[in-house]
Coordinates of C-alpha atoms in Angstrom, one line a residue:
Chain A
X1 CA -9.5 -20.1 -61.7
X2 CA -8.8 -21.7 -65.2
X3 CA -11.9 -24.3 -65.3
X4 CA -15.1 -23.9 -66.6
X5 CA -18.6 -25.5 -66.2
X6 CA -17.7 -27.8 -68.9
X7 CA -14.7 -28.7 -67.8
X8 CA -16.1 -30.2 -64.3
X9 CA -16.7 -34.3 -64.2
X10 CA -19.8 -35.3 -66.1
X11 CA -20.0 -32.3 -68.1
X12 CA -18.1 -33.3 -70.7
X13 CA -20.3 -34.7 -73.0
X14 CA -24.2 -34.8 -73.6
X15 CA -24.5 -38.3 -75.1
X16 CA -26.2 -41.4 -73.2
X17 CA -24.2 -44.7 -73.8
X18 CA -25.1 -46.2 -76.7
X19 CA -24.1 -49.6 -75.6
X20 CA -24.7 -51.4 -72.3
X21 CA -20.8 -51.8 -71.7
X22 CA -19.8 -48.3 -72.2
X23 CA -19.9 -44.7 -69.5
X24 CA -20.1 -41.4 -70.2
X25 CA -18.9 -38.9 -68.8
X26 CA -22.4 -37.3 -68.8
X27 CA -22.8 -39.8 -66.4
X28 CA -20.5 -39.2 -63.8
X29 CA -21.7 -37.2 -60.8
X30 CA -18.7 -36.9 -59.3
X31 CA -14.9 -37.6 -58.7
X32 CA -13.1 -38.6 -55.8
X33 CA -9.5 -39.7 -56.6
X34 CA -7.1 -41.5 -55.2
X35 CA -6.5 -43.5 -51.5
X36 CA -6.3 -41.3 -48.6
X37 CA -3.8 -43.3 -45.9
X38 CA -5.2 -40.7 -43.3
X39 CA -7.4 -42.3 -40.4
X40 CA -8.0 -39.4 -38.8
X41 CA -10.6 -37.1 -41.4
X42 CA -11.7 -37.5 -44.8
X43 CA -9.7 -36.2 -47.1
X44 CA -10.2 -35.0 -50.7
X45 CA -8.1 -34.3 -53.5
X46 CA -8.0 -30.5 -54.7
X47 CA -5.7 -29.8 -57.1
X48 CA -8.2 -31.0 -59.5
X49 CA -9.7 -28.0 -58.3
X50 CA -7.3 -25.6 -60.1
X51 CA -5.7 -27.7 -62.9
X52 CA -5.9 -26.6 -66.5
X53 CA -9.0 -27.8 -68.5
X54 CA -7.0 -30.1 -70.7
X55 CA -5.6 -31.9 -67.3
X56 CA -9.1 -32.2 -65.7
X57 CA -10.4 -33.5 -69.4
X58 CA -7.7 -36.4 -69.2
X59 CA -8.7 -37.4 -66.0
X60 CA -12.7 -37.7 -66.5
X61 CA -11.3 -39.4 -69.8
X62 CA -9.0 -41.9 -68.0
X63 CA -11.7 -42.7 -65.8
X64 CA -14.2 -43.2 -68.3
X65 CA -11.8 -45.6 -70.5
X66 CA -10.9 -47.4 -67.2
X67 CA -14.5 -48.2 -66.9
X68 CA -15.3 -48.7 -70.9
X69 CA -12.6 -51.8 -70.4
X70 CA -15.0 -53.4 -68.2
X71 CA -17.7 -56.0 -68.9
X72 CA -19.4 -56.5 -65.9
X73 CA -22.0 -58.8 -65.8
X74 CA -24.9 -58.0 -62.1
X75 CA -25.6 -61.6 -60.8
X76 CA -28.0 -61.3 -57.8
X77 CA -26.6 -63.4 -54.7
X78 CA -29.2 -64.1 -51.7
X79 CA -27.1 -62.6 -48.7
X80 CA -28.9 -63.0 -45.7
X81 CA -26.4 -62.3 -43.6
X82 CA -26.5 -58.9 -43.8
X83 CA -28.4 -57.1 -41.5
X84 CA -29.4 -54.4 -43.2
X85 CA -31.5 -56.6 -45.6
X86 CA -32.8 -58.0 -42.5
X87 CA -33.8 -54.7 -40.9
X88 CA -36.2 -53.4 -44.0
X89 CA -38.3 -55.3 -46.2
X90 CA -38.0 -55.8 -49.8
X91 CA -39.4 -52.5 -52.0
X92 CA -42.5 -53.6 -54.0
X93 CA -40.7 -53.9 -57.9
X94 CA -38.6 -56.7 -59.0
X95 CA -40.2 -60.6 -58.7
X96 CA -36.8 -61.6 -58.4
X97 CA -36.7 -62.9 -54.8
X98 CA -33.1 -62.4 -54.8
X99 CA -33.2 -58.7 -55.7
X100 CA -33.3 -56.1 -53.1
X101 CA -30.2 -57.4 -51.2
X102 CA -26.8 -57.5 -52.7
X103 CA -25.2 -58.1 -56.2
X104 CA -21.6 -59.0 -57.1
X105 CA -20.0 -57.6 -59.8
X106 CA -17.9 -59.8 -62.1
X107 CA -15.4 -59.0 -64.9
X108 CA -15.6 -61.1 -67.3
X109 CA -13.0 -59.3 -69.9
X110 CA -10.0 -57.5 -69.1
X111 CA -8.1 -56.0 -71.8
Chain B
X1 CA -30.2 -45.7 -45.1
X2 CA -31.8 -44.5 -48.5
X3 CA -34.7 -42.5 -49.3
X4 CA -36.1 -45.9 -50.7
X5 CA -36.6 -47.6 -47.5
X6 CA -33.2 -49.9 -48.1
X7 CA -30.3 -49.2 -47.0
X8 CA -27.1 -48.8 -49.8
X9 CA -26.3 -52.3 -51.4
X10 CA -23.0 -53.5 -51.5
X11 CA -21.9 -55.0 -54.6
X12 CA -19.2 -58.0 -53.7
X13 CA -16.9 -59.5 -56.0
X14 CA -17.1 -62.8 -57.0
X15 CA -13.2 -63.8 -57.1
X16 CA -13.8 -67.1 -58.3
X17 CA -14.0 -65.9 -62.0
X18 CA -12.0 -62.7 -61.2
X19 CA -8.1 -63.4 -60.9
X20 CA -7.4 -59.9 -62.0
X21 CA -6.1 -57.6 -59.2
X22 CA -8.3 -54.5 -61.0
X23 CA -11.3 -55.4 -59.4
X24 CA -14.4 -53.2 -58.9
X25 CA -16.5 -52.4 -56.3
X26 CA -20.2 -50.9 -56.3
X27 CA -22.8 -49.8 -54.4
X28 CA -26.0 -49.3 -55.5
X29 CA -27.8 -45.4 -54.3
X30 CA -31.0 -43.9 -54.8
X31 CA -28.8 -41.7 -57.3
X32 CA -26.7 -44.4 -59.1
X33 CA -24.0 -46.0 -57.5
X34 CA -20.9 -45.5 -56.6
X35 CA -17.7 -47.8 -58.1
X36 CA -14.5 -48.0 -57.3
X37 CA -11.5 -48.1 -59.7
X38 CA -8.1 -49.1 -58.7
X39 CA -6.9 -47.9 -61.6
X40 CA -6.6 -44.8 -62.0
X41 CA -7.7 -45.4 -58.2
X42 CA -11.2 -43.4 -57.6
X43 CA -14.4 -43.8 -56.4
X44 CA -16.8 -42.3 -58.9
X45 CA -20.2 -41.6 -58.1
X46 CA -21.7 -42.5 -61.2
X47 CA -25.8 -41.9 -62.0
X48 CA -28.5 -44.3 -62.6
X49 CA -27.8 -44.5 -66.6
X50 CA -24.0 -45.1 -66.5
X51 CA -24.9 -48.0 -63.4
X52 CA -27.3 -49.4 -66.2
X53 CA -24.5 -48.9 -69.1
X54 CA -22.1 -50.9 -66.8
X55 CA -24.6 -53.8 -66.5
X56 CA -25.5 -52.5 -63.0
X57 CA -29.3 -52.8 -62.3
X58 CA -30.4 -50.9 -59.2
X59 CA -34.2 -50.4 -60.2
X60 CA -35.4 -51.7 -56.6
X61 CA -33.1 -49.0 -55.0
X62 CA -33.2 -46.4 -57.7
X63 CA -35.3 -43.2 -57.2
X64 CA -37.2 -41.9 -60.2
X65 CA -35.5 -38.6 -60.9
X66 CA -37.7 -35.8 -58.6
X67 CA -36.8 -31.8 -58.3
X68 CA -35.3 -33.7 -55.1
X69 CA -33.4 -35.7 -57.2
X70 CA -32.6 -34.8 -60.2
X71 CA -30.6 -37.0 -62.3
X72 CA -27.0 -35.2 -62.2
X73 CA -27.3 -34.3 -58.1
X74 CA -23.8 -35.2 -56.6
X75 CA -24.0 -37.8 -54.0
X76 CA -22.7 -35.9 -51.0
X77 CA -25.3 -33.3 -51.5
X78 CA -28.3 -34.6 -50.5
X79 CA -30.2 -32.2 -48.7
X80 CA -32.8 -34.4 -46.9
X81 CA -31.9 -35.8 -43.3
X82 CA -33.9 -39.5 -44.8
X83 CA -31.0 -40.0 -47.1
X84 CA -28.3 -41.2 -44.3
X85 CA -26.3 -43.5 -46.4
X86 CA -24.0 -45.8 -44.9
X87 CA -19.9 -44.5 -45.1
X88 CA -18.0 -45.3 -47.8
X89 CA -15.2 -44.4 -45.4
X90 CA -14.3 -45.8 -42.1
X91 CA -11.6 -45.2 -39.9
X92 CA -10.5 -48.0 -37.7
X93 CA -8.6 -47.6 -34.6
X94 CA -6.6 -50.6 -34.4
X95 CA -4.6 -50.1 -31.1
X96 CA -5.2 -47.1 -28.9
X97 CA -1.5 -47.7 -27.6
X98 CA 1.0 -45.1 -28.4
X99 CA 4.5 -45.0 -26.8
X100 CA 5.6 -41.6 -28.3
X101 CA 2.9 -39.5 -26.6
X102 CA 2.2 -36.4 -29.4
X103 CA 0.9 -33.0 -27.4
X104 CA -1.8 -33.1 -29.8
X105 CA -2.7 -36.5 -29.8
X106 CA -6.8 -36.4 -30.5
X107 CA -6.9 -39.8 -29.0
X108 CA -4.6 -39.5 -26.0
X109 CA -3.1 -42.6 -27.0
X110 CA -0.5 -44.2 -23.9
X111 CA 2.1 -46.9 -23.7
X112 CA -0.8 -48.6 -21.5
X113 CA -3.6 -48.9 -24.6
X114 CA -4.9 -51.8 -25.7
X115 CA -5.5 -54.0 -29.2
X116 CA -8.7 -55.0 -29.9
X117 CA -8.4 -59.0 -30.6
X118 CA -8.0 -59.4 -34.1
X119 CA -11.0 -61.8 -34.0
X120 CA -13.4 -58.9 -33.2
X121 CA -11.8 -56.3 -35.7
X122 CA -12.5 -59.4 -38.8
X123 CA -16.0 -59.1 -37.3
X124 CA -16.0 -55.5 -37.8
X125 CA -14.4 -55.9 -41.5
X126 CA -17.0 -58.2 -42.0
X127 CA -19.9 -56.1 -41.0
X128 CA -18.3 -53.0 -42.8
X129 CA -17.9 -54.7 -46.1
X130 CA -21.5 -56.1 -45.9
X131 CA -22.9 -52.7 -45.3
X132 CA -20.7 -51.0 -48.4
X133 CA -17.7 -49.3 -47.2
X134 CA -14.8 -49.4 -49.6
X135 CA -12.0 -48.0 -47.3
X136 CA -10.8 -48.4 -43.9
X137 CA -8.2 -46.3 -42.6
X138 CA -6.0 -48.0 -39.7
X139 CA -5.3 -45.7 -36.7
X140 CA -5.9 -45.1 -33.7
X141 CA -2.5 -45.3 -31.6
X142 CA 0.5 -46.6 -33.4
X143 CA -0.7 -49.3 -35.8
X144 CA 2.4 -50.1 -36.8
X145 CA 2.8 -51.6 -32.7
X146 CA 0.7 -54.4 -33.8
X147 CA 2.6 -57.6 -34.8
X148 CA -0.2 -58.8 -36.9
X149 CA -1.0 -55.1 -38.3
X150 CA -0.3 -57.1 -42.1
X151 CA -2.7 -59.9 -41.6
X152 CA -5.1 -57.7 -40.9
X153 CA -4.6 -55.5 -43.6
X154 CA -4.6 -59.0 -45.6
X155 CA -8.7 -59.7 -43.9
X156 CA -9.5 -56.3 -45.1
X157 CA -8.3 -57.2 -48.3
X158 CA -10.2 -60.6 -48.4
X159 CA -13.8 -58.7 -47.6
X160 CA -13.5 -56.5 -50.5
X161 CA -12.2 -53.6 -48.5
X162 CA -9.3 -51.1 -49.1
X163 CA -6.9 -50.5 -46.1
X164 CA -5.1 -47.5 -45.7
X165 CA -3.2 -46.8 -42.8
X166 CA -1.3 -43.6 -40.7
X167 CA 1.7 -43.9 -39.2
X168 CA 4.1 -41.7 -36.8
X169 CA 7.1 -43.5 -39.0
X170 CA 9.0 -43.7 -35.5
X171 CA 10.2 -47.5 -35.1
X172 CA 10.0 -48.8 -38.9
X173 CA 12.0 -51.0 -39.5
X174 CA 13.0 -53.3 -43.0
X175 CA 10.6 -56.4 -41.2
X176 CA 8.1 -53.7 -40.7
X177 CA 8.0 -51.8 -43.9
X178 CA 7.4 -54.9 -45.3
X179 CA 4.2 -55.7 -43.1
X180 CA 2.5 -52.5 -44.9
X181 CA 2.8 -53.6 -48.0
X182 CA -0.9 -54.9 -48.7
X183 CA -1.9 -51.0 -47.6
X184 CA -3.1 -49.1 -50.7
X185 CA -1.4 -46.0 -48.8
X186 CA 0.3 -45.2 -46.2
X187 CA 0.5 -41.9 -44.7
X188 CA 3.1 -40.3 -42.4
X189 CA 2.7 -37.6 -39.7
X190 CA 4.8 -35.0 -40.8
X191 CA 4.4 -31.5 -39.9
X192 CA 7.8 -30.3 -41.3
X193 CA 11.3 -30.2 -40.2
X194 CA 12.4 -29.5 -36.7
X195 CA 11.1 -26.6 -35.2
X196 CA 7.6 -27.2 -37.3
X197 CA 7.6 -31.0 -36.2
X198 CA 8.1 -30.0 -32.6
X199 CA 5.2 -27.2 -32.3
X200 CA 2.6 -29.9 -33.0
X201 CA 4.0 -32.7 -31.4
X202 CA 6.0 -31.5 -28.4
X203 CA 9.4 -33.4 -29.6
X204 CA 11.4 -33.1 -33.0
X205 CA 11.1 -36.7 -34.5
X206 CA 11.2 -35.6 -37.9
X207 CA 14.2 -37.5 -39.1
X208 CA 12.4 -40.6 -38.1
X209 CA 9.5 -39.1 -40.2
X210 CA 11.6 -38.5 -43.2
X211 CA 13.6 -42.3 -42.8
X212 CA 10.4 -43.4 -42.9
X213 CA 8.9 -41.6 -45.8
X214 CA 12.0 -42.1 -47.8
X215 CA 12.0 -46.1 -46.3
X216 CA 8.4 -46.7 -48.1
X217 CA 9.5 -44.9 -51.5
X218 CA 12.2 -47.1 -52.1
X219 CA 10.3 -50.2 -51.3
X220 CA 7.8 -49.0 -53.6
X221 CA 5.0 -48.6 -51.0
X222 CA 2.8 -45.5 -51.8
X223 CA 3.1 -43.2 -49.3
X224 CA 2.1 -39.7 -48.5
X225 CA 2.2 -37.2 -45.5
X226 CA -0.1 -36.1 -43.2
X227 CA 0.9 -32.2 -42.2
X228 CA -1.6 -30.7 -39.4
X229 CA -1.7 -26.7 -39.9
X230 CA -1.4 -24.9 -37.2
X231 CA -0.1 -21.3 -36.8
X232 CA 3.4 -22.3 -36.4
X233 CA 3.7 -24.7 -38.9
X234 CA 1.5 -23.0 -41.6
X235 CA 4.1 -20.4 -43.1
X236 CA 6.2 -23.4 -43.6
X237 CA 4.1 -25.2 -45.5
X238 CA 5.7 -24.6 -48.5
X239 CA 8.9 -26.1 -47.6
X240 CA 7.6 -28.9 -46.1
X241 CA 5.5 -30.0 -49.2
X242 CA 8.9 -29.3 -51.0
X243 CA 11.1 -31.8 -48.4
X244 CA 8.2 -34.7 -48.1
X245 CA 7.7 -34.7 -52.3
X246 CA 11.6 -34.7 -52.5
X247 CA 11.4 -38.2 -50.3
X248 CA 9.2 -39.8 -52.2
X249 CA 5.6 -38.8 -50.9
X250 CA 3.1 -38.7 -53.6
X251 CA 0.0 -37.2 -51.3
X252 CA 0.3 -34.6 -49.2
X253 CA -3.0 -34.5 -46.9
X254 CA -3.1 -31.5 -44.9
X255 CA -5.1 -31.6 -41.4
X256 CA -6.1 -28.5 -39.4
X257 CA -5.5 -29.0 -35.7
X258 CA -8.6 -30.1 -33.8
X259 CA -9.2 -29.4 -30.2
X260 CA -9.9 -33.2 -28.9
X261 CA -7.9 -35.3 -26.9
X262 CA -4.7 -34.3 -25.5
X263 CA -5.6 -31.3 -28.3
X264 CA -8.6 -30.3 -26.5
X265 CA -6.6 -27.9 -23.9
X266 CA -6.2 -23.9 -23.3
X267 CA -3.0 -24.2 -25.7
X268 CA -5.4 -24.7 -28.6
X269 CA -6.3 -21.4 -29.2
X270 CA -2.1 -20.4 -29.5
X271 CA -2.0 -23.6 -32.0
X272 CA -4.9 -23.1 -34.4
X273 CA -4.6 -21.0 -37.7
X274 CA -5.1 -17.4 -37.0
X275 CA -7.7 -15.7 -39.0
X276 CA -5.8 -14.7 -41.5
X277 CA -4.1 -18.2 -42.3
X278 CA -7.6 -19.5 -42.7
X279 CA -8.4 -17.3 -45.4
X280 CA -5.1 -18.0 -47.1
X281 CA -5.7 -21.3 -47.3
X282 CA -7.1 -21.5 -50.7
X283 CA -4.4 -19.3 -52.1
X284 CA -1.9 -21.7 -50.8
X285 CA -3.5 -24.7 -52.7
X286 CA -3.8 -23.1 -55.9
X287 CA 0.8 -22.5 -55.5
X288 CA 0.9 -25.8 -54.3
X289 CA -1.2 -27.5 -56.9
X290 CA 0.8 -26.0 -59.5
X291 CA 3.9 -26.8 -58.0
X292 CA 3.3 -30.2 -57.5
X293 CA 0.5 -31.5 -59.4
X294 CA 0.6 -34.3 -61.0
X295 CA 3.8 -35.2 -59.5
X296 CA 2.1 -35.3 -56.1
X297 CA -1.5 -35.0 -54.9
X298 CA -2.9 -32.3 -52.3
X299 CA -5.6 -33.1 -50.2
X300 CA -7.4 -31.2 -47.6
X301 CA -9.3 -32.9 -44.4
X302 CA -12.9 -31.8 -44.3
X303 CA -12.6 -30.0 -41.3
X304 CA -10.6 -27.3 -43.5
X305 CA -13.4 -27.1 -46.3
X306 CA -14.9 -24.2 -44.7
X307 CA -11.6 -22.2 -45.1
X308 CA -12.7 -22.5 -49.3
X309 CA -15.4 -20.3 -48.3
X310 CA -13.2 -17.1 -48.4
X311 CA -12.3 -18.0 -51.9
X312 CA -14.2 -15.9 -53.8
X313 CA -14.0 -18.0 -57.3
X314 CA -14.6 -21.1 -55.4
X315 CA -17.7 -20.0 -53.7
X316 CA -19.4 -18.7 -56.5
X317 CA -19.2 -22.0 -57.7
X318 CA -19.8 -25.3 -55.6
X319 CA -20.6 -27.5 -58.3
X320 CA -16.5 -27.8 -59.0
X321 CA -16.6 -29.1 -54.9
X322 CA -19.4 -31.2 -55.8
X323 CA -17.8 -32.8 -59.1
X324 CA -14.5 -33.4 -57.8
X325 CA -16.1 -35.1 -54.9
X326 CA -14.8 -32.7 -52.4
X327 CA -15.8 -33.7 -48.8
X328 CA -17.0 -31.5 -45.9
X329 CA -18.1 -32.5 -43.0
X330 CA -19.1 -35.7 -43.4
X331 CA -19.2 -37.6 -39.5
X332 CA -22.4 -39.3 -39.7
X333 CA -22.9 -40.0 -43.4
X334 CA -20.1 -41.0 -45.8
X335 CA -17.6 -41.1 -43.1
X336 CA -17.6 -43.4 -39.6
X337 CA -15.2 -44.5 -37.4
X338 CA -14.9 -47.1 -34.7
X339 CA -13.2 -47.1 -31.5
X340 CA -10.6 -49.2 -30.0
X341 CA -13.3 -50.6 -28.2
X342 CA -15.3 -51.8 -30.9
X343 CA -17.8 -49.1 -30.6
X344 CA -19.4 -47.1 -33.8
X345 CA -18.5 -43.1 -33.8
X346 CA -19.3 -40.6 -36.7
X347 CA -16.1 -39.7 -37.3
X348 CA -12.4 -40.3 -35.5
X349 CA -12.7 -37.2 -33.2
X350 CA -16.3 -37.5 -32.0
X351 CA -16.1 -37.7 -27.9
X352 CA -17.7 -41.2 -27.1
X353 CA -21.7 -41.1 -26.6
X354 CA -23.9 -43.0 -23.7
X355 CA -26.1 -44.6 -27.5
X356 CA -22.7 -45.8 -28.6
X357 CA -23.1 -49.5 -30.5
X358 CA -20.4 -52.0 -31.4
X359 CA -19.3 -51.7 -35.4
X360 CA -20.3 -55.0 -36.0
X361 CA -24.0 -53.7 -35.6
X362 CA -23.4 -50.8 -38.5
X363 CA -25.9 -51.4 -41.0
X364 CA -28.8 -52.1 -38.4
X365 CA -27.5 -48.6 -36.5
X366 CA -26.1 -46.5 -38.3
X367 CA -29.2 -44.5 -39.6
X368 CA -30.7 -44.3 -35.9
X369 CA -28.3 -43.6 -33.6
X370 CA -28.8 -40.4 -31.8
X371 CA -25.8 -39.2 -31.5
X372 CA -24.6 -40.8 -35.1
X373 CA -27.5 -38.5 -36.6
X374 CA -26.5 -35.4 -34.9
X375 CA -23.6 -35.1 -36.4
X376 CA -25.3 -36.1 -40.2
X377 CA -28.5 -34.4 -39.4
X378 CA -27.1 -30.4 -38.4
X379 CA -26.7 -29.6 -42.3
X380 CA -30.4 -29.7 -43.4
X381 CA -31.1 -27.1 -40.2
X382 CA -28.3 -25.1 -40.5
X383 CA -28.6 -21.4 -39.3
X384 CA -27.5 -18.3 -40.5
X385 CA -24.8 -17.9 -42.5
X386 CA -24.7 -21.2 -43.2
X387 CA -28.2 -21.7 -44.9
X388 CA -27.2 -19.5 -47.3
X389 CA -23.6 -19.9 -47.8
X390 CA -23.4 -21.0 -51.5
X391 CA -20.9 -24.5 -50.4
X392 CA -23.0 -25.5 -47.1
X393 CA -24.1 -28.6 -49.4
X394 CA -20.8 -29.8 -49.8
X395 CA -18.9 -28.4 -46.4
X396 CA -21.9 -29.1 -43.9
X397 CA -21.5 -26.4 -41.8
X398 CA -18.3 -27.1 -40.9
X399 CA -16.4 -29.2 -38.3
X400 CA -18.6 -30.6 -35.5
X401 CA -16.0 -31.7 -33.3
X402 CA -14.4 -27.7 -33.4
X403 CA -17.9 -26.2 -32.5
X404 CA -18.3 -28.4 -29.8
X405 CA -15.6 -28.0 -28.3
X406 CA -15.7 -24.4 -28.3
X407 CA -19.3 -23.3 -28.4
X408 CA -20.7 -26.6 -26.1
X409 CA -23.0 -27.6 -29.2
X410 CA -22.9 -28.5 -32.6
X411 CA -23.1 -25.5 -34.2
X412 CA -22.1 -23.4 -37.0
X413 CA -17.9 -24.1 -37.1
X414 CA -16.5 -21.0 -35.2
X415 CA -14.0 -20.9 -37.0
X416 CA -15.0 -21.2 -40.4
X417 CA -14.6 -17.1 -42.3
X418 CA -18.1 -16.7 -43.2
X419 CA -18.9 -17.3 -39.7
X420 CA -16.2 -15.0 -38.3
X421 CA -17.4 -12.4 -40.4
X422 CA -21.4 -12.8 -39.9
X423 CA -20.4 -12.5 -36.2
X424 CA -18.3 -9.1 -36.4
X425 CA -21.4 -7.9 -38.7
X426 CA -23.7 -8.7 -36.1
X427 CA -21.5 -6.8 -33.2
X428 CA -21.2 -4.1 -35.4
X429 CA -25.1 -3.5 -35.8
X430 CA -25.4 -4.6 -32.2
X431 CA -22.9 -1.8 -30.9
X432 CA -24.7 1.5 -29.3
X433 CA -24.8 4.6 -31.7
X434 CA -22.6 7.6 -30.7

């Protein structure tokens, strides 16, 4: 096999983000690429499994940069509708009614 | 359901200040969360200070980093039974009609099937969305039989959901072709040219196949193949990678050959890999992933993770499974299905249950259900060898629907090497002494 630890997704780099609109890839647990069309099983991708270091490097990197172009801003939404939030009560934590159900994600920059 | 108490929280998009087709989708974890990228398309599992770094906060789901938990432990490796987390994956059969009638068929799809109203599979979309999921994967019988298979597709869309669908490829047409175009993928059963198509499926159809393949590469539809191993087709695996990349598939998923359905019959043990296939299974990836990659994608099914156990490199080190976000056995957990009949099933193959509950019920059942959790639930009791084979984390023990069929339980996969081994080592010290 040509990978090493280093070389897996996340352990590229050792650095927290300095900023709140950045990743690293320190802080990526793990990778699954692509769209499987198969309805039948699960299905993962495995050549990343047995690509060269430099190839696994540029995808953790793509992914990384794909997410670094993002400014997302959290906006809590009341969604009541969803069972799940109906089934188990609110942790003890945030005062924020709203929080402890769901939160959208919107981009406000693209590049 | 997380360790937390909550269950996973779906992050939705708000499209009214989002034009932008590259849209993400997360969903908050004990870990992190996990977001989706359509481009490059992914979904990363990403930990609690990269959520925070993209503007995520999570703190009334988050766990405080524990031995448990620590802070870089890969999502489908939780060990502890609490942590059933919704799927991220479910596969939808749309139609259990079928007028081409595959030997293998896992569904026994017929001419006489039926559609579930599309009323009740928006209900469905709706409920999967609001618990999480990011992908549903049309099948069943012949999607493509369905006249309003694109509006759907378009619903899925509209919740925040990526469809995917599988195809025979019999029957496109132009009007057709066109009708899968809001599918991220689409995936075509292929099993390789004549003689290879025919041991899986009981008929050669493989020039519709390869029409069809060829069909949603020029119209610029992504498409891949679906190729189910079996011992006949297996040796000509190679060649039919070769043919399906020449025709324009970009992913080539390969399937191992599962005895339900019309599958689940005396001629299964002629069909599936022989022992020695198995363990060249991993071999076989490495040629093709440097044939092909990055000109086209391999993928295995989870039922053939087990097969990486005879890998020697591979097995001495999971954590590459776990960081590439390999998936074993995952019925239960991060993968669910639902029937043509509305009801909730851990994965595609599962053999309907007397607890079954309709999908639109998901996020309320998902973590109780009996027969949901048996599935989820046999990797944190595993026996020997798999408690201490070094990728039980990721693989699970293997593929339920296999040791069921051929043990009576779920078990440790009969199949899998390690197993196949541990067994001849116990008959060896059980054998009377000359």
């Amino acid at each position: 096999m040509k990978q090493h630890a280093a070389e897996h997704p996340g352990d590229h780099a050792t650095s927290l983000p300095a900023s709140g609109d950045s990743i690293a890839p320190c802080n990526i647990l793990a990778v699954r690429l692509g769209h499987s069309g198969n309805c039948s099983s699960v299905g993962s991708v495995v050549d990343t499994l047995f690509v060269t270091a430099a190839a696994s490097g540029a995808i953790v990197a793509a992914i990384c940069a794909a997410m670094a172009t993002q400014r997302n801003r959290i906006e809590s939404q009341p969604r009541e509708d969803a069972l799940c939030n109906k089934t188990h009560p609110p942790q003890p934590g945030p005062t924020d009614p709203s929080d402890g159900v769901a939160t959208s994600i919107d981009e406000l920059s693209h590049d | 359901m997380t360790d937390s108490g909550l269950p996973p929280s779906p992050c939705s998009i708000d499209a009214a200040t989002d034009t932008s087709p590259r849209v993400t989708l997360a969903r908050l974890e004990p870990w992190g969360a996990w977001v989706r990228l359509n481009e490059p398309p992914a979904l990363v599992a990403i930990d609690q200070t990269g959520a925070r770094a993209l503007g995520i906060r999570g703190e009334h789901v988050w766990l405080p980093s524990t031995p448990q938990h620590p802070p870089q432990h890969p999502p489908q490796c939780n060990d502890s039974p609490s942590a059933a987390s919704l799927p991220i994956e479910v596969h939808v059969a749309v139609t259990s009609r079928c007028s081409v009638g595959c030997e293998g068929c896992y569904l026994d799809a017929t001419p006489h099937g039926t559609d579930p109203p599309a009323r009740d599979l928006e209900t469905t979309f709706d409920a999967l969305a609001s618990a999480g999921v990011f992908t549903v994967a049309f099948g069943g019988g012949e999607p493509t039989l369905r006249d309003d298979l694109n509006a759907l597709a378009v619903a899925a869309r509209a919740r925040g959901l990526t469809p995917v669908v599988t195809t025979s490829g019999i029957g496109l047409n132009p009007d057709k072709i066109e009708k899968l175009r809001a599918f991220a993928h689409v995936n075509v059963s292929y099993d390789g040219a004549g003689p290879s198509y025919a041991s899986v499926r009981g008929f050669d159809a493989s020039r519709h196949a390869e029409a069809a393949i060829t069909q949603l590469h020029n119209a610029g539809i992504a498409v891949g193949v679906n190729i189910v191993l079996t011992r006949d087709t297996f040796d000509a695996l190679p060649a039919t990678v070769e043919r399906a990349v020449s025709l324009g598939a970009t992913q080539v998923q390969l399937l191992r050959y599962k005895p339900q359905g019309r599958a689940k019959s005396i001629t299964y043990m002629q069909k599936r890999l022989s022992s020695s296939q198995s363990s060249a299974l991993p071999s076989v990836l490495r040629r093709l992933s440097r044939d092909y990659y990055p000109r086209a994608h391999v993928r295995i099914d989870c039922a053939l993770v087990p097969f990486l156990s005879s890998d020697s490199e591979i097995y001495r080190n999971p954590t590459l499974l776990e960081r590439w976000g390999i998936f074993g056995c995952e019925a239960g957990a991060h993968l669910g299905a639902t029937r043509a009949d509305g009801t909730l099933a851990p994965c595609s193959f599962a053999s309907a249950t007397d607890d079954a509950v309709a999908a639109r019920d998901i996020a309320m059942h998902w973590p109780t259900s009996a027969s949901i959790g048996a599935y989820r639930n046999f990797a944190h009791q595993a026996p020997e060898p798999c408690a201490s084979c070094n990728i039980r984390r990721i693989c699970k023990g293997g593929c339920k629907v296999v040791s069921e069929a051929l043990t009576g339980i779920i078990a440790a996969d009969p199949e899998c090497p390690r197993v196949i081994a541990g067994r001849a080592s116990t008959l060896t010290e059980q054998a009377p002494q000359p």
